[in-house]
Tab-separated table of C-alpha atoms in Angstrom:
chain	number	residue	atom	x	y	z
A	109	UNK	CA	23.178	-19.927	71.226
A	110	UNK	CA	26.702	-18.687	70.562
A	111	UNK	CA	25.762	-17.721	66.906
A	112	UNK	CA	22.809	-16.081	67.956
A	113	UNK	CA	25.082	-13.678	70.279
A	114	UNK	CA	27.528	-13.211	67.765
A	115	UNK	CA	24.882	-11.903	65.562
A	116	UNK	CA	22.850	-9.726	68.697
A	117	UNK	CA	26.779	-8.650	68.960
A	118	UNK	CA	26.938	-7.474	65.103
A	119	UNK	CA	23.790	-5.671	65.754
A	120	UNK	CA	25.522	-3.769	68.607
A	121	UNK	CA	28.210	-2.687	66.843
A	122	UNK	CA	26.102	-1.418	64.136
A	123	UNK	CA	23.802	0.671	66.206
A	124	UNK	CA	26.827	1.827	68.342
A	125	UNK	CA	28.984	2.817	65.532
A	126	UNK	CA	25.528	5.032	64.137
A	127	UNK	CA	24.212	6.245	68.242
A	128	UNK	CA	28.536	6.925	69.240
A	129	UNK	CA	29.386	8.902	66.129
A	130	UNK	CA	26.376	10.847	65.619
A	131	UNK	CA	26.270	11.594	69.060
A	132	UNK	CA	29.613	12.700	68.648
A	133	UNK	CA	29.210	14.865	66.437
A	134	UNK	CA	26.357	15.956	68.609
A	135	UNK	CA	28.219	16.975	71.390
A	136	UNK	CA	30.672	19.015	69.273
A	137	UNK	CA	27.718	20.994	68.042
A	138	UNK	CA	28.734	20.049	64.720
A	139	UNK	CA	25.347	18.565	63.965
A	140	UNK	CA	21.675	18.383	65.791
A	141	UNK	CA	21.462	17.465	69.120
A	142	UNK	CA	18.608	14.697	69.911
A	143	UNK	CA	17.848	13.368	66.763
A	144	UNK	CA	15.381	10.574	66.438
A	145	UNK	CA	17.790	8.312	64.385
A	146	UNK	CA	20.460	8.578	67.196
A	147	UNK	CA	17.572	8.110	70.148
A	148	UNK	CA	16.603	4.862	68.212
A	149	UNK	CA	19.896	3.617	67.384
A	150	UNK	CA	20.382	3.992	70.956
A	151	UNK	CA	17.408	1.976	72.184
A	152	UNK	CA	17.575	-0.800	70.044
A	153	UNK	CA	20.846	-1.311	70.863
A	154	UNK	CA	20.136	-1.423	74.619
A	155	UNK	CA	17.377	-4.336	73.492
A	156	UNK	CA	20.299	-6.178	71.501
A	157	UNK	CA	22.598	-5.295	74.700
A	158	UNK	CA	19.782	-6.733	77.522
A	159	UNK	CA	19.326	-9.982	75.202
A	160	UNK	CA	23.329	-10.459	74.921
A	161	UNK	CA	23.574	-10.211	78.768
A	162	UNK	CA	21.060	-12.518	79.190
A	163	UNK	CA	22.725	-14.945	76.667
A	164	UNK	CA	26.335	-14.045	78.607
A	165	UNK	CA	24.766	-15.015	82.195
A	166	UNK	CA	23.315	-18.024	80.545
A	167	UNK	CA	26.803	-19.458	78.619
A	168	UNK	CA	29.016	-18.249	82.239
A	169	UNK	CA	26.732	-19.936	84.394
A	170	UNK	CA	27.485	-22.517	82.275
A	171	UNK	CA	30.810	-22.304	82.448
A	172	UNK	CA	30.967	-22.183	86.561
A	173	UNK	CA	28.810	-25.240	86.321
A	174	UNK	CA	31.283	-27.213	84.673
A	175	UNK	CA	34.343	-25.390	86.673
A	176	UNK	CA	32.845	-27.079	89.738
A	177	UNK	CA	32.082	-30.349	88.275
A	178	UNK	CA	35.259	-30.917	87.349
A	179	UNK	CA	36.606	-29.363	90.488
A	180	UNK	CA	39.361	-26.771	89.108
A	181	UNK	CA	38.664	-23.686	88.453
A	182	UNK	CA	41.891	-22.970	86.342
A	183	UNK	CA	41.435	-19.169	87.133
A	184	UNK	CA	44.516	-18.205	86.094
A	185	UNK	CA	44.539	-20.360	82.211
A	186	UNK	CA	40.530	-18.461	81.979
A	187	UNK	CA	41.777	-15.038	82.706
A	188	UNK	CA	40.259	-13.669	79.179
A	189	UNK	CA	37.182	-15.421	80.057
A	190	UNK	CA	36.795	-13.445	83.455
A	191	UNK	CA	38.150	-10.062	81.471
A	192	UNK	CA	35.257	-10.604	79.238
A	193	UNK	CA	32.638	-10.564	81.559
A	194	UNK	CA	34.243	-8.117	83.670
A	195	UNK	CA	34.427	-5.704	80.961
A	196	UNK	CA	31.117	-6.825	79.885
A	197	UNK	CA	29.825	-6.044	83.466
A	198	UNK	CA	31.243	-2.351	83.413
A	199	UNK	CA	29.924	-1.987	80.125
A	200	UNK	CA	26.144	-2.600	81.727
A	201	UNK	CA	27.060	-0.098	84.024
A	202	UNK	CA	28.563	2.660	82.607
A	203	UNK	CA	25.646	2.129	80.060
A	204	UNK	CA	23.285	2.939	82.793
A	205	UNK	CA	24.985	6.084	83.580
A	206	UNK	CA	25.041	7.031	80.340
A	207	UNK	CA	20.959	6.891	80.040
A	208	UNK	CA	20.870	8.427	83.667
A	209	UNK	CA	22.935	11.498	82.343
A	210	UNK	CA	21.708	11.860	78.867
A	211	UNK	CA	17.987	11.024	79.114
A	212	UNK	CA	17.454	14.693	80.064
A	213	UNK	CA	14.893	16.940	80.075
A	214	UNK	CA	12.572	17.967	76.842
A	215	UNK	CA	12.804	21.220	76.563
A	216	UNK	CA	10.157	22.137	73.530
A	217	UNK	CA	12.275	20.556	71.165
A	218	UNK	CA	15.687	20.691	72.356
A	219	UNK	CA	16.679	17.716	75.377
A	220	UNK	CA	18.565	19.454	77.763
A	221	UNK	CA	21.029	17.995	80.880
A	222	UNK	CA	20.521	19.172	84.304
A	223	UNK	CA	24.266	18.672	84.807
A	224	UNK	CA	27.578	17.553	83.021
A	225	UNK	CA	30.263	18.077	85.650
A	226	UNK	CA	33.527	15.558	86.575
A	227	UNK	CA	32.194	12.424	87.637
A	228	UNK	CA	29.509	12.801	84.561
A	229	UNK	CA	32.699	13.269	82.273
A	230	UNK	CA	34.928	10.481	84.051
A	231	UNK	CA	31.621	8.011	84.156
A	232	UNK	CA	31.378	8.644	79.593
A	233	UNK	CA	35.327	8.340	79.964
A	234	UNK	CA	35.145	4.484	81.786
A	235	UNK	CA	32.336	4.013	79.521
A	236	UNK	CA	34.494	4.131	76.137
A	237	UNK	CA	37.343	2.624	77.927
A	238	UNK	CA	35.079	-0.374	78.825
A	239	UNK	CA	33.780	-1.205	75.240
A	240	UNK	CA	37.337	-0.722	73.937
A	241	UNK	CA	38.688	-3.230	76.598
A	242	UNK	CA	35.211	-4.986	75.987
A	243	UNK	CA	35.544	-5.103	72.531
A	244	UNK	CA	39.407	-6.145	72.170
A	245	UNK	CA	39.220	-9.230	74.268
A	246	UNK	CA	35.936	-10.195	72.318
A	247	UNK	CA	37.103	-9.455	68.668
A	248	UNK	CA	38.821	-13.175	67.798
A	249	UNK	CA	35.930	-15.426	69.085
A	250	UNK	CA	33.003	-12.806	67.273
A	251	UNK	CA	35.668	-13.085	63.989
A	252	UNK	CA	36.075	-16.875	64.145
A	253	UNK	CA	32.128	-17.021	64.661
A	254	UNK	CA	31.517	-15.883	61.801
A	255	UNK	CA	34.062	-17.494	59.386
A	256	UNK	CA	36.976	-15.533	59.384
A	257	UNK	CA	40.191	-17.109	59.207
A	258	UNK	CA	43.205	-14.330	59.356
A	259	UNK	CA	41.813	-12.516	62.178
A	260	UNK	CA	45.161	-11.411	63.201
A	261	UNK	CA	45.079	-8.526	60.353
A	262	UNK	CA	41.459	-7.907	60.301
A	263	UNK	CA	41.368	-7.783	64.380
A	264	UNK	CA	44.361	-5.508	64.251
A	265	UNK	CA	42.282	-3.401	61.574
A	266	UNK	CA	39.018	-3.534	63.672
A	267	UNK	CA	41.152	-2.540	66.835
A	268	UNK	CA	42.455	0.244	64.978
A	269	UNK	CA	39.323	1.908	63.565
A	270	UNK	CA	37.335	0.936	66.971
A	271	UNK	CA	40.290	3.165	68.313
A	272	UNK	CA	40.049	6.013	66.047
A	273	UNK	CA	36.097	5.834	67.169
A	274	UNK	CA	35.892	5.794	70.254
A	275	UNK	CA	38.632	8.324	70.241
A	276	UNK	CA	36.270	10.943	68.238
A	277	UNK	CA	33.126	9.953	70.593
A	278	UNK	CA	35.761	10.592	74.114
A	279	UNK	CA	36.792	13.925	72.140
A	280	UNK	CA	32.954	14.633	71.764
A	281	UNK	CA	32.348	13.894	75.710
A	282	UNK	CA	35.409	16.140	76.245
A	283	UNK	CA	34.218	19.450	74.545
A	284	UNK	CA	31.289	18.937	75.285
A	285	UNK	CA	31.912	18.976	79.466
A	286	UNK	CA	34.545	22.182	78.234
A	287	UNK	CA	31.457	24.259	76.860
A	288	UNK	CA	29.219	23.081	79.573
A	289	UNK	CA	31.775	24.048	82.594
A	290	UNK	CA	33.833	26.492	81.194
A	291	UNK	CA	32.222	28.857	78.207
């Protein structure tokens, strides 16, 4: 079950990496808002995401079974394990919002938002800042999944492009509530 999820979780990054920077880009106005490839990027990854929770549930239900078995919890030695599926949980929200806000309206052939104010801005904002934390405390076990040995460098070089990223989508969030509020 664990490989299956860290190949559901390859899938995410894939269609999030294709929906984030396109959508971007979007948002900037630098290319075509709504474009199918982005809308389905963006669907099949919630598919890959809804199958991954399930699987997460499944393996931390697991987990609490056992924690009470053996009757210590050892909260504070499984801290990253709670981190993960705390992150994971905001994730699932913040995802939510993010369909909420940018389902929108057709318009002919142009989606338009009924609103991007603050709280629409802060709730895209938590949303990047959960995958990064999501994604950081989840990058050794996916690299050791599948094979990798040094995943001190290549972590270090994932963490660092995820960065750069999710940076560019935040910026795109960013001008995009500055044209929308103020020009």
């Amino acid at each position: 079950m664990r490989k299956v999820n860290a190949i559901l979780t390859a899938g995410i990054i894939i269609l999030f990496l294709i929906h984030g920077i396109m959508g971007a880009f979007s948002l900037m106005e630098i290319s075509p808002g709504g474009n199918s490839l982005m809308m389905m990027a963006g669907w099949a990854m919630i598919i890959l995401i809804a199958l991954h929770t399930i699987i997460g549930i499944k393996l931390t239900a697991d987990t609490v079974k056992a924690m009470k078995r053996s009757g210590a919890g050892y909260f504070k030695e499984n801290r990253l394990f709670w981190v993960r599926r705390a992150s994971g949980t905001a994730v699932t929200v913040f995802i939510i919002a993010h369909v909420v806000i940018f389902e929108g309206v057709k318009d002919g052939e142009v989606y338009r938002l009924n609103v991007f104010g603050a709280l629409e801005l802060t709730s895209q904002i938590l949303l990047a800042v959960s995958i990064a934390l999501h994604a950081v405390s989840n990058a050794k076990p996916m690299l050791i999944s599948f094979g990798f040995r040094g995943f001190k460098e290549a972590g270090l070089d994932i963490a660092l492009i995820l960065s750069l990223l999710l940076i560019l989508m935040g910026t795109g969030f960013i001008i995009y509530y500055i044209r929308w509020n103020v020009i």
